[in-house]
Amino acid sequence: MIISENEQQPIYDLHCHSTASDGLLSPAEVVSEADARGVRYLALTDHDTLGGLAAARDAASDKSLCLINGIELTCIWQRHCIHVLGLGFDAESPSFGPYLARLDALRLERAERIARKLEQKRLPNLLEEALAIAAGGQIGRPHFAAALISAGIVETAQEAFERFLGRNKPGDVKVDWPDIAEAVEVIKLAGGLSVIAHPTKYNLTFTKIRQLCDDFKALGGDGLEISYPGVIPDHTRELQRISSQRGLLVSGGSDFHSNNNRWSALGRFPALPVEGGHLLRALNAII
Ligand code: AMP
Ligand code: MN
Ligand code: MN
Ligand code: MN
């Protein structure tokens, strides 16, 4: 992949989801829609699965869009649940096999526990419905949100998270996710770059975010997502400082899941030019 001279500021999106996890478009639809929106560099980053990448690659084969292998790994840093993006890795790398099998098992077991917890709140058992909605994709809380909507218990996913699934609610069961060191390592073993996703969305103070970035850099982490929907300009500027002080690259992405609200679209997040220190330039060198 070469970012050409006359393409200094390509449209890109290094964070989005498909039906392989909790997105609503199939991998092929994600690629087609990104292409139609002029996205030149797209990473499909489903939660804890590579299941969408082959279909996405097929769909990209007759387009000028450059598909970058991606994943969003759920992991733990100091008891906080953190998301680490892996980008530009070899999807055939044997290191992923056991790691992702462990995440499959953790997520299935968590789903069973979420269903039991909700039953204790006198709700029907939603496990089968949530699994049916996930339809073979990696199971997550959004599938329970959809099941709660289809059972007529809540009206929106937002309400489902506020009442049942969000932080400290009954469906927020504790999971022994892999440590962040393991997430960084598995991505590195597969030849990819690792990026802390949406750092302001973990309820951490900036002091804690700086510590997280120190630890991440020491572990061999590569970058920090500093532009994404909902981040305020002051925070992006501070995250940019935090990155450059630590030699972390910067990244941006839409975290697209669906077209259900008008703020969310592939390729849409506050402008982050592809300049020195941008992760896309480093990816350019490895894929
Ligand atoms: P999980 O990976 O199963 O823990 O679920 C986390 C996912 O739930 C995130 O990636 C979002 O897609 C979604 N999510 C988190 N909070 C909310 C919310 N308040 N409303 C709707 N979706 C949410
Ligand atoms: Mn999600
Ligand atoms: Mn995330
Ligand atoms: Mn995401």
PDB file of C-alpha atoms and ligand atoms in Angstrom:
ATOM      1  CA  MET A   1       0.000   0.000   0.000  1.00  0.00           C
ATOM      2  CA  ILE A   2       1.325   3.401  -0.923  1.00  0.00           C
ATOM      3  CA  ILE A   3      -0.199   6.709   0.123  1.00  0.00           C
ATOM      4  CA  SER A   4       0.691   8.631  -3.007  1.00  0.00           C
ATOM      5  CA  GLU A   5       1.991  12.185  -3.104  1.00  0.00           C
ATOM      6  CA  ASN A   6      -1.252  13.471  -4.585  1.00  0.00           C
ATOM      7  CA  GLU A   7      -3.171  11.694  -1.861  1.00  0.00           C
ATOM      8  CA  GLN A   8      -1.831  13.479   1.206  1.00  0.00           C
ATOM      9  CA  GLN A   9      -5.172  13.480   2.984  1.00  0.00           C
ATOM     10  CA  PRO A  10      -7.058  10.344   2.019  1.00  0.00           C
ATOM     11  CA  ILE A  11     -10.444   9.568   3.532  1.00  0.00           C
ATOM     12  CA  TYR A  12      -9.874   6.707   5.945  1.00  0.00           C
ATOM     13  CA  ASP A  13     -11.590   4.868   8.784  1.00  0.00           C
ATOM     14  CA  LEU A  14      -9.582   2.647  11.113  1.00  0.00           C
ATOM     15  CA  HIS A  15     -12.411   1.471  13.397  1.00  0.00           C
ATOM     16  CA  CYS A  16     -15.784  -0.014  12.437  1.00  0.00           C
ATOM     17  CA  HIS A  17     -18.036  -3.029  13.007  1.00  0.00           C
ATOM     18  CA  SER A  18     -20.077  -5.545  11.012  1.00  0.00           C
ATOM     19  CA  THR A  19     -22.463  -8.413  11.751  1.00  0.00           C
ATOM     20  CA  ALA A  20     -19.354 -10.449  12.617  1.00  0.00           C
ATOM     21  CA  SER A  21     -19.803  -8.731  16.011  1.00  0.00           C
ATOM     22  CA  ASP A  22     -22.304  -6.032  17.018  1.00  0.00           C
ATOM     23  CA  GLY A  23     -22.609  -4.081  13.757  1.00  0.00           C
ATOM     24  CA  LEU A  24     -25.794  -4.190  11.694  1.00  0.00           C
ATOM     25  CA  LEU A  25     -24.287  -4.359   8.172  1.00  0.00           C
ATOM     26  CA  SER A  26     -22.605  -7.456   6.785  1.00  0.00           C
ATOM     27  CA  PRO A  27     -18.844  -7.188   6.169  1.00  0.00           C
ATOM     28  CA  ALA A  28     -19.512  -6.856   2.409  1.00  0.00           C
ATOM     29  CA  GLU A  29     -22.064  -4.100   3.028  1.00  0.00           C
ATOM     30  CA  VAL A  30     -19.606  -2.237   5.271  1.00  0.00           C
ATOM     31  CA  VAL A  31     -16.988  -2.339   2.518  1.00  0.00           C
ATOM     32  CA  SER A  32     -19.448  -1.271  -0.203  1.00  0.00           C
ATOM     33  CA  GLU A  33     -20.791   1.576   1.849  1.00  0.00           C
ATOM     34  CA  ALA A  34     -17.332   2.785   2.861  1.00  0.00           C
ATOM     35  CA  ASP A  35     -16.292   2.683  -0.798  1.00  0.00           C
ATOM     36  CA  ALA A  36     -19.397   4.617  -1.825  1.00  0.00           C
ATOM     37  CA  ARG A  37     -18.511   7.259   0.771  1.00  0.00           C
ATOM     38  CA  GLY A  38     -15.050   7.659  -0.695  1.00  0.00           C
ATOM     39  CA  VAL A  39     -13.166   5.857   2.079  1.00  0.00           C
ATOM     40  CA  ARG A  40      -9.772   4.803   0.652  1.00  0.00           C
ATOM     41  CA  TYR A  41      -8.367   3.008   3.709  1.00  0.00           C
ATOM     42  CA  LEU A  42     -10.722   0.950   5.842  1.00  0.00           C
ATOM     43  CA  ALA A  43     -10.033  -1.324   8.809  1.00  0.00           C
ATOM     44  CA  LEU A  44     -12.880  -3.641   9.846  1.00  0.00           C
ATOM     45  CA  THR A  45     -12.391  -4.019  13.610  1.00  0.00           C
ATOM     46  CA  ASP A  46     -15.021  -6.369  14.982  1.00  0.00           C
ATOM     47  CA  HIS A  47     -15.052  -7.162  18.697  1.00  0.00           C
ATOM     48  CA  ASP A  48     -12.882 -10.179  19.526  1.00  0.00           C
ATOM     49  CA  THR A  49     -13.247 -11.893  16.149  1.00  0.00           C
ATOM     50  CA  LEU A  50     -11.650 -12.086  12.717  1.00  0.00           C
ATOM     51  CA  GLY A  51     -14.852 -13.651  11.366  1.00  0.00           C
ATOM     52  CA  GLY A  52     -15.753 -10.782   9.016  1.00  0.00           C
ATOM     53  CA  LEU A  53     -12.377 -10.253   7.379  1.00  0.00           C
ATOM     54  CA  ALA A  54     -12.557 -12.863   4.594  1.00  0.00           C
ATOM     55  CA  ALA A  55     -15.927 -11.611   3.321  1.00  0.00           C
ATOM     56  CA  ALA A  56     -14.768  -8.009   3.616  1.00  0.00           C
ATOM     57  CA  ARG A  57     -11.644  -8.818   1.616  1.00  0.00           C
ATOM     58  CA  ASP A  58     -13.729 -10.494  -1.099  1.00  0.00           C
ATOM     59  CA  ALA A  59     -15.941  -7.432  -1.289  1.00  0.00           C
ATOM     60  CA  ALA A  60     -12.929  -5.119  -1.493  1.00  0.00           C
ATOM     61  CA  SER A  61     -11.257  -7.088  -4.282  1.00  0.00           C
ATOM     62  CA  ASP A  62     -12.955  -5.208  -7.134  1.00  0.00           C
ATOM     63  CA  LYS A  63     -12.780  -1.793  -5.447  1.00  0.00           C
ATOM     64  CA  SER A  64     -10.061   0.809  -5.093  1.00  0.00           C
ATOM     65  CA  LEU A  65     -10.631   0.771  -1.334  1.00  0.00           C
ATOM     66  CA  CYS A  66      -7.687  -0.666   0.599  1.00  0.00           C
ATOM     67  CA  LEU A  67      -8.890  -3.049   3.314  1.00  0.00           C
ATOM     68  CA  ILE A  68      -6.726  -3.286   6.422  1.00  0.00           C
ATOM     69  CA  ASN A  69      -7.114  -6.334   8.665  1.00  0.00           C
ATOM     70  CA  GLY A  70      -8.483  -5.245  12.029  1.00  0.00           C
ATOM     71  CA  ILE A  71      -9.887  -6.374  15.356  1.00  0.00           C
ATOM     72  CA  GLU A  72     -11.016  -4.693  18.594  1.00  0.00           C
ATOM     73  CA  LEU A  73      -9.801  -6.763  21.528  1.00  0.00           C
ATOM     74  CA  THR A  74     -11.500  -6.572  24.914  1.00  0.00           C
ATOM     75  CA  CYS A  75      -8.931  -6.638  27.710  1.00  0.00           C
ATOM     76  CA  ILE A  76      -8.181  -5.515  31.254  1.00  0.00           C
ATOM     77  CA  TRP A  77      -5.893  -2.748  32.499  1.00  0.00           C
ATOM     78  CA  GLN A  78      -5.892  -2.202  36.268  1.00  0.00           C
ATOM     79  CA  ARG A  79      -9.362  -3.737  36.620  1.00  0.00           C
ATOM     80  CA  HIS A  80     -10.750  -1.463  33.873  1.00  0.00           C
ATOM     81  CA  CYS A  81     -12.180  -3.008  30.735  1.00  0.00           C
ATOM     82  CA  ILE A  82     -10.264  -1.456  27.803  1.00  0.00           C
ATOM     83  CA  HIS A  83     -10.543  -1.913  24.039  1.00  0.00           C
ATOM     84  CA  VAL A  84      -7.345  -2.343  22.026  1.00  0.00           C
ATOM     85  CA  LEU A  85      -7.466  -2.209  18.230  1.00  0.00           C
ATOM     86  CA  GLY A  86      -5.164  -4.494  16.260  1.00  0.00           C
ATOM     87  CA  LEU A  87      -4.438  -3.268  12.729  1.00  0.00           C
ATOM     88  CA  GLY A  88      -2.521  -4.511   9.706  1.00  0.00           C
ATOM     89  CA  PHE A  89      -1.739  -7.982  11.091  1.00  0.00           C
ATOM     90  CA  ASP A  90      -1.562 -11.309   9.301  1.00  0.00           C
ATOM     91  CA  ALA A  91      -5.013 -12.810   9.870  1.00  0.00           C
ATOM     92  CA  GLU A  92      -3.598 -16.306   9.293  1.00  0.00           C
ATOM     93  CA  SER A  93      -1.124 -15.944  12.147  1.00  0.00           C
ATOM     94  CA  PRO A  94      -1.348 -19.044  14.387  1.00  0.00           C
ATOM     95  CA  SER A  95      -1.041 -16.877  17.502  1.00  0.00           C
ATOM     96  CA  PHE A  96      -4.657 -15.731  17.100  1.00  0.00           C
ATOM     97  CA  GLY A  97      -6.212 -19.216  17.218  1.00  0.00           C
ATOM     98  CA  PRO A  98      -6.062 -20.051  20.928  1.00  0.00           C
ATOM     99  CA  TYR A  99      -6.411 -16.403  21.959  1.00  0.00           C
ATOM    100  CA  LEU A 100      -9.658 -15.915  20.055  1.00  0.00           C
ATOM    101  CA  ALA A 101     -11.004 -19.328  21.097  1.00  0.00           C
ATOM    102  CA  ARG A 102     -10.574 -18.145  24.689  1.00  0.00           C
ATOM    103  CA  LEU A 103     -12.482 -14.930  23.916  1.00  0.00           C
ATOM    104  CA  ASP A 104     -15.261 -16.912  22.194  1.00  0.00           C
ATOM    105  CA  ALA A 105     -15.639 -19.006  25.341  1.00  0.00           C
ATOM    106  CA  LEU A 106     -15.527 -15.983  27.664  1.00  0.00           C
ATOM    107  CA  ARG A 107     -18.203 -14.194  25.647  1.00  0.00           C
ATOM    108  CA  LEU A 108     -20.498 -17.211  25.455  1.00  0.00           C
ATOM    109  CA  GLU A 109     -20.135 -17.849  29.167  1.00  0.00           C
ATOM    110  CA  ARG A 110     -20.743 -14.160  29.880  1.00  0.00           C
ATOM    111  CA  ALA A 111     -23.899 -14.261  27.730  1.00  0.00           C
ATOM    112  CA  GLU A 112     -25.225 -17.165  29.816  1.00  0.00           C
ATOM    113  CA  ARG A 113     -24.506 -15.221  33.005  1.00  0.00           C
ATOM    114  CA  ILE A 114     -26.124 -12.043  31.655  1.00  0.00           C
ATOM    115  CA  ALA A 115     -29.251 -14.049  30.812  1.00  0.00           C
ATOM    116  CA  ARG A 116     -29.360 -15.542  34.339  1.00  0.00           C
ATOM    117  CA  LYS A 117     -28.829 -12.125  35.963  1.00  0.00           C
ATOM    118  CA  LEU A 118     -31.676 -10.621  33.956  1.00  0.00           C
ATOM    119  CA  GLU A 119     -33.904 -13.585  34.834  1.00  0.00           C
ATOM    120  CA  GLN A 120     -33.255 -12.801  38.495  1.00  0.00           C
ATOM    121  CA  LYS A 121     -34.745  -9.368  37.715  1.00  0.00           C
ATOM    122  CA  ARG A 122     -37.912 -11.199  36.614  1.00  0.00           C
ATOM    123  CA  LEU A 123     -37.182 -10.816  32.915  1.00  0.00           C
ATOM    124  CA  PRO A 124     -37.659 -13.735  30.502  1.00  0.00           C
ATOM    125  CA  ASN A 125     -34.551 -15.740  29.606  1.00  0.00           C
ATOM    126  CA  LEU A 126     -33.146 -13.821  26.630  1.00  0.00           C
ATOM    127  CA  LEU A 127     -30.154 -16.044  25.829  1.00  0.00           C
ATOM    128  CA  GLU A 128     -31.665 -17.814  22.823  1.00  0.00           C
ATOM    129  CA  GLU A 129     -33.044 -14.598  21.385  1.00  0.00           C
ATOM    130  CA  ALA A 130     -29.729 -12.757  21.853  1.00  0.00           C
ATOM    131  CA  LEU A 131     -27.833 -15.626  20.194  1.00  0.00           C
ATOM    132  CA  ALA A 132     -30.351 -15.689  17.353  1.00  0.00           C
ATOM    133  CA  ILE A 133     -29.885 -11.952  16.831  1.00  0.00           C
ATOM    134  CA  ALA A 134     -26.104 -12.361  16.877  1.00  0.00           C
ATOM    135  CA  ALA A 135     -26.666 -14.988  14.152  1.00  0.00           C
ATOM    136  CA  GLY A 136     -23.238 -16.556  14.482  1.00  0.00           C
ATOM    137  CA  GLY A 137     -21.444 -13.248  15.074  1.00  0.00           C
ATOM    138  CA  GLN A 138     -19.482 -12.649  18.267  1.00  0.00           C
ATOM    139  CA  ILE A 139     -22.092 -12.302  21.043  1.00  0.00           C
ATOM    140  CA  GLY A 140     -22.166  -9.027  22.985  1.00  0.00           C
ATOM    141  CA  ARG A 141     -24.348  -6.832  25.147  1.00  0.00           C
ATOM    142  CA  PRO A 142     -25.845  -5.035  22.107  1.00  0.00           C
ATOM    143  CA  HIS A 143     -27.494  -8.346  21.133  1.00  0.00           C
ATOM    144  CA  PHE A 144     -29.116  -8.430  24.572  1.00  0.00           C
ATOM    145  CA  ALA A 145     -30.196  -4.822  24.042  1.00  0.00           C
ATOM    146  CA  ALA A 146     -31.854  -5.907  20.779  1.00  0.00           C
ATOM    147  CA  ALA A 147     -33.480  -8.872  22.537  1.00  0.00           C
ATOM    148  CA  LEU A 148     -34.819  -6.549  25.255  1.00  0.00           C
ATOM    149  CA  ILE A 149     -36.294  -4.333  22.522  1.00  0.00           C
ATOM    150  CA  SER A 150     -37.863  -7.247  20.659  1.00  0.00           C
ATOM    151  CA  ALA A 151     -39.387  -8.528  23.936  1.00  0.00           C
ATOM    152  CA  GLY A 152     -40.969  -5.086  24.400  1.00  0.00           C
ATOM    153  CA  ILE A 153     -39.101  -4.496  27.675  1.00  0.00           C
ATOM    154  CA  VAL A 154     -37.280  -1.371  26.512  1.00  0.00           C
ATOM    155  CA  GLU A 155     -37.687   0.934  23.535  1.00  0.00           C
ATOM    156  CA  THR A 156     -34.089   1.720  22.654  1.00  0.00           C
ATOM    157  CA  ALA A 157     -30.603   0.257  23.052  1.00  0.00           C
ATOM    158  CA  GLN A 158     -29.711   3.332  25.082  1.00  0.00           C
ATOM    159  CA  GLU A 159     -32.533   2.490  27.533  1.00  0.00           C
ATOM    160  CA  ALA A 160     -31.395  -1.152  27.625  1.00  0.00           C
ATOM    161  CA  PHE A 161     -27.890  -0.058  28.641  1.00  0.00           C
ATOM    162  CA  GLU A 162     -29.166   2.499  31.161  1.00  0.00           C
ATOM    163  CA  ARG A 163     -31.475   0.030  32.900  1.00  0.00           C
ATOM    164  CA  PHE A 164     -29.905  -3.394  32.423  1.00  0.00           C
ATOM    165  CA  LEU A 165     -26.590  -3.643  30.610  1.00  0.00           C
ATOM    166  CA  GLY A 166     -24.471  -0.565  31.369  1.00  0.00           C
ATOM    167  CA  ARG A 167     -21.877  -0.060  34.094  1.00  0.00           C
ATOM    168  CA  ASN A 168     -22.996  -1.435  37.481  1.00  0.00           C
ATOM    169  CA  LYS A 169     -26.298  -2.697  36.096  1.00  0.00           C
ATOM    170  CA  PRO A 170     -27.333  -6.362  36.485  1.00  0.00           C
ATOM    171  CA  GLY A 171     -26.174  -7.346  32.982  1.00  0.00           C
ATOM    172  CA  ASP A 172     -22.717  -5.821  33.526  1.00  0.00           C
ATOM    173  CA  VAL A 173     -21.218  -9.073  34.781  1.00  0.00           C
ATOM    174  CA  LYS A 174     -17.553  -9.263  35.690  1.00  0.00           C
ATOM    175  CA  VAL A 175     -15.414 -11.039  33.115  1.00  0.00           C
ATOM    176  CA  ASP A 176     -11.854 -12.225  33.436  1.00  0.00           C
ATOM    177  CA  TRP A 177     -10.797 -10.721  30.089  1.00  0.00           C
ATOM    178  CA  PRO A 178      -7.154 -11.171  29.021  1.00  0.00           C
ATOM    179  CA  ASP A 179      -4.724  -8.605  30.395  1.00  0.00           C
ATOM    180  CA  ILE A 180      -3.808  -5.707  28.091  1.00  0.00           C
ATOM    181  CA  ALA A 181      -0.260  -7.124  27.885  1.00  0.00           C
ATOM    182  CA  GLU A 182      -1.657 -10.261  26.246  1.00  0.00           C
ATOM    183  CA  ALA A 183      -3.697  -8.224  23.756  1.00  0.00           C
ATOM    184  CA  VAL A 184      -0.651  -6.184  22.726  1.00  0.00           C
ATOM    185  CA  GLU A 185       1.434  -9.346  22.451  1.00  0.00           C
ATOM    186  CA  VAL A 186      -0.984 -11.313  20.262  1.00  0.00           C
ATOM    187  CA  ILE A 187      -1.277  -8.377  17.848  1.00  0.00           C
ATOM    188  CA  LYS A 188       2.505  -7.971  17.741  1.00  0.00           C
ATOM    189  CA  LEU A 189       3.046 -11.710  17.151  1.00  0.00           C
ATOM    190  CA  ALA A 190       0.740 -11.445  14.141  1.00  0.00           C
ATOM    191  CA  GLY A 191       2.767  -8.531  12.789  1.00  0.00           C
ATOM    192  CA  GLY A 192       0.165  -5.840  13.502  1.00  0.00           C
ATOM    193  CA  LEU A 193       0.038  -2.493  15.264  1.00  0.00           C
ATOM    194  CA  SER A 194      -1.941  -1.993  18.484  1.00  0.00           C
ATOM    195  CA  VAL A 195      -3.972   1.095  19.344  1.00  0.00           C
ATOM    196  CA  ILE A 196      -5.912   2.057  22.466  1.00  0.00           C
ATOM    197  CA  ALA A 197      -9.484   2.709  21.262  1.00  0.00           C
ATOM    198  CA  HIS A 198     -11.583   5.730  22.380  1.00  0.00           C
ATOM    199  CA  PRO A 199      -9.562   6.528  25.558  1.00  0.00           C
ATOM    200  CA  THR A 200     -12.118   9.000  26.930  1.00  0.00           C
ATOM    201  CA  LYS A 201     -14.880   6.391  26.982  1.00  0.00           C
ATOM    202  CA  TYR A 202     -13.696   4.346  29.956  1.00  0.00           C
ATOM    203  CA  ASN A 203     -14.649   6.751  32.726  1.00  0.00           C
ATOM    204  CA  LEU A 204     -10.936   7.286  33.455  1.00  0.00           C
ATOM    205  CA  THR A 205      -9.443  10.604  34.596  1.00  0.00           C
ATOM    206  CA  PHE A 206      -6.736  12.063  32.357  1.00  0.00           C
ATOM    207  CA  THR A 207      -4.214  11.125  35.039  1.00  0.00           C
ATOM    208  CA  LYS A 208      -5.294   7.501  34.624  1.00  0.00           C
ATOM    209  CA  ILE A 209      -5.316   7.799  30.813  1.00  0.00           C
ATOM    210  CA  ARG A 210      -1.687   8.997  30.990  1.00  0.00           C
ATOM    211  CA  GLN A 211      -0.775   6.004  33.168  1.00  0.00           C
ATOM    212  CA  LEU A 212      -2.581   3.697  30.763  1.00  0.00           C
ATOM    213  CA  CYS A 213      -0.576   5.176  27.881  1.00  0.00           C
ATOM    214  CA  ASP A 214       2.702   4.853  29.829  1.00  0.00           C
ATOM    215  CA  ASP A 215       1.990   1.186  30.508  1.00  0.00           C
ATOM    216  CA  PHE A 216       0.782   0.576  26.946  1.00  0.00           C
ATOM    217  CA  LYS A 217       3.931   2.118  25.478  1.00  0.00           C
ATOM    218  CA  ALA A 218       6.119   0.066  27.849  1.00  0.00           C
ATOM    219  CA  LEU A 219       4.310  -3.091  26.683  1.00  0.00           C
ATOM    220  CA  GLY A 220       5.150  -2.257  23.065  1.00  0.00           C
ATOM    221  CA  GLY A 221       1.806  -0.659  22.144  1.00  0.00           C
ATOM    222  CA  ASP A 222       1.869   1.531  19.047  1.00  0.00           C
ATOM    223  CA  GLY A 223      -0.874   4.110  19.001  1.00  0.00           C
ATOM    224  CA  LEU A 224      -3.740   6.020  20.537  1.00  0.00           C
ATOM    225  CA  GLU A 225      -7.080   6.709  18.903  1.00  0.00           C
ATOM    226  CA  ILE A 226      -7.513  10.454  19.371  1.00  0.00           C
ATOM    227  CA  SER A 227     -10.363  11.263  16.968  1.00  0.00           C
ATOM    228  CA  TYR A 228     -13.725   9.497  17.104  1.00  0.00           C
ATOM    229  CA  PRO A 229     -17.393  10.499  17.324  1.00  0.00           C
ATOM    230  CA  GLY A 230     -18.201  12.202  20.595  1.00  0.00           C
ATOM    231  CA  VAL A 231     -14.658  13.234  21.548  1.00  0.00           C
ATOM    232  CA  ILE A 232     -14.395  16.969  22.228  1.00  0.00           C
ATOM    233  CA  PRO A 233     -11.660  19.042  20.519  1.00  0.00           C
ATOM    234  CA  ASP A 234      -9.947  19.847  23.848  1.00  0.00           C
ATOM    235  CA  HIS A 235      -9.644  16.153  24.594  1.00  0.00           C
ATOM    236  CA  THR A 236      -8.294  15.356  21.121  1.00  0.00           C
ATOM    237  CA  ARG A 237      -5.636  18.045  21.634  1.00  0.00           C
ATOM    238  CA  GLU A 238      -4.690  16.636  25.040  1.00  0.00           C
ATOM    239  CA  LEU A 239      -4.605  13.087  23.627  1.00  0.00           C
ATOM    240  CA  GLN A 240      -2.387  14.340  20.798  1.00  0.00           C
ATOM    241  CA  ARG A 241       0.035  15.752  23.419  1.00  0.00           C
ATOM    242  CA  ILE A 242      -0.052  12.529  25.416  1.00  0.00           C
ATOM    243  CA  SER A 243       0.736  10.565  22.241  1.00  0.00           C
ATOM    244  CA  SER A 244       3.617  12.691  21.046  1.00  0.00           C
ATOM    245  CA  GLN A 245       5.186  12.839  24.525  1.00  0.00           C
ATOM    246  CA  ARG A 246       5.270   9.050  24.585  1.00  0.00           C
ATOM    247  CA  GLY A 247       6.096   8.346  20.959  1.00  0.00           C
ATOM    248  CA  LEU A 248       2.676   6.821  20.329  1.00  0.00           C
ATOM    249  CA  LEU A 249       1.159   7.190  16.851  1.00  0.00           C
ATOM    250  CA  VAL A 250      -2.287   8.759  16.495  1.00  0.00           C
ATOM    251  CA  SER A 251      -5.333   7.235  14.853  1.00  0.00           C
ATOM    252  CA  GLY A 252      -8.939   8.003  14.078  1.00  0.00           C
ATOM    253  CA  GLY A 253     -12.083   6.087  13.259  1.00  0.00           C
ATOM    254  CA  SER A 254     -15.859   6.222  13.225  1.00  0.00           C
ATOM    255  CA  ASP A 255     -16.560   3.188  15.456  1.00  0.00           C
ATOM    256  CA  PHE A 256     -19.416   2.717  12.998  1.00  0.00           C
ATOM    257  CA  HIS A 257     -22.031   0.117  14.005  1.00  0.00           C
ATOM    258  CA  SER A 258     -25.119   1.050  11.960  1.00  0.00           C
ATOM    259  CA  ASN A 259     -26.880   3.774  10.040  1.00  0.00           C
ATOM    260  CA  ASN A 260     -29.522   4.016  12.750  1.00  0.00           C
ATOM    261  CA  ASN A 261     -28.563   7.476  13.832  1.00  0.00           C
ATOM    262  CA  ARG A 262     -27.625  10.384  11.672  1.00  0.00           C
ATOM    263  CA  TRP A 263     -24.357  11.133  13.493  1.00  0.00           C
ATOM    264  CA  SER A 264     -22.860   7.806  12.642  1.00  0.00           C
ATOM    265  CA  ALA A 265     -21.380   7.033   9.234  1.00  0.00           C
ATOM    266  CA  LEU A 266     -18.388   5.214   7.842  1.00  0.00           C
ATOM    267  CA  GLY A 267     -15.483   7.621   7.505  1.00  0.00           C
ATOM    268  CA  ARG A 268     -17.174  10.204   9.720  1.00  0.00           C
ATOM    269  CA  PHE A 269     -15.245  11.504  12.764  1.00  0.00           C
ATOM    270  CA  PRO A 270     -13.542  14.838  13.517  1.00  0.00           C
ATOM    271  CA  ALA A 271     -10.910  15.496  10.839  1.00  0.00           C
ATOM    272  CA  LEU A 272      -7.490  14.105  11.716  1.00  0.00           C
ATOM    273  CA  PRO A 273      -5.031  14.786   8.890  1.00  0.00           C
ATOM    274  CA  VAL A 274      -2.662  11.998   7.901  1.00  0.00           C
ATOM    275  CA  GLU A 275       0.564  13.735   8.924  1.00  0.00           C
ATOM    276  CA  GLY A 276       3.762  12.602  10.585  1.00  0.00           C
ATOM    277  CA  GLY A 277       2.972  10.470  13.597  1.00  0.00           C
ATOM    278  CA  HIS A 278      -0.262   9.190  12.062  1.00  0.00           C
ATOM    279  CA  LEU A 279      -0.727   5.456  12.336  1.00  0.00           C
ATOM    280  CA  LEU A 280      -1.837   5.134   8.706  1.00  0.00           C
ATOM    281  CA  ARG A 281       1.697   6.098   7.625  1.00  0.00           C
ATOM    282  CA  ALA A 282       3.161   3.287   9.718  1.00  0.00           C
ATOM    283  CA  LEU A 283       0.554   0.850   8.378  1.00  0.00           C
ATOM    284  CA  ASN A 284       1.560   1.984   4.921  1.00  0.00           C
ATOM    285  CA  ALA A 285       4.961   0.473   5.570  1.00  0.00           C
ATOM    286  CA  ILE A 286       3.748  -2.939   6.759  1.00  0.00           C
ATOM    287  CA  ILE A 287       0.812  -3.892   4.527  1.00  0.00           C
TER     288      ILE A 287
HETATM  289  P1  AMP B   1     -19.648  -5.739  24.795  1.00  0.00           P
HETATM  290  O1  AMP B   1     -18.489  -5.702  23.818  1.00  0.00           O
HETATM  291  O2  AMP B   1     -20.484  -6.942  24.652  1.00  0.00           O
HETATM  292  O3  AMP B   1     -19.206  -5.481  26.210  1.00  0.00           O
HETATM  293  O4  AMP B   1     -20.579  -4.535  24.407  1.00  0.00           O
HETATM  294  C1  AMP B   1     -20.032  -3.246  24.255  1.00  0.00           C
HETATM  295  C2  AMP B   1     -20.677  -2.596  23.052  1.00  0.00           C
HETATM  296  O5  AMP B   1     -21.955  -2.129  23.432  1.00  0.00           O
HETATM  297  C3  AMP B   1     -19.940  -1.375  22.565  1.00  0.00           C
HETATM  298  O6  AMP B   1     -18.968  -1.747  21.615  1.00  0.00           O
HETATM  299  C4  AMP B   1     -21.041  -0.592  21.920  1.00  0.00           C
HETATM  300  O7  AMP B   1     -21.236  -1.049  20.600  1.00  0.00           O
HETATM  301  C5  AMP B   1     -22.276  -0.962  22.710  1.00  0.00           C
HETATM  302  N1  AMP B   1     -22.681   0.051  23.706  1.00  0.00           N
HETATM  303  C6  AMP B   1     -22.020   0.409  24.819  1.00  0.00           C
HETATM  304  N2  AMP B   1     -22.706   1.327  25.524  1.00  0.00           N
HETATM  305  C7  AMP B   1     -23.851   1.557  24.839  1.00  0.00           C
HETATM  306  C8  AMP B   1     -24.984   2.391  25.038  1.00  0.00           C
HETATM  307  N3  AMP B   1     -25.092   3.201  26.118  1.00  0.00           N
HETATM  308  N4  AMP B   1     -25.972   2.366  24.112  1.00  0.00           N
HETATM  309  C9  AMP B   1     -25.881   1.559  23.034  1.00  0.00           C
HETATM  310  N5  AMP B   1     -24.828   0.739  22.794  1.00  0.00           N
HETATM  311  C10 AMP B   1     -23.833   0.734  23.683  1.00  0.00           C
HETATM  312 MN    MN B   2     -19.613  -2.335  19.694  1.00  0.00          MN
HETATM  313 MN    MN B   3     -14.925  -0.048  21.751  1.00  0.00          MN
HETATM  314 MN    MN B   4     -15.628  -0.307  18.354  1.00  0.00          MN
END
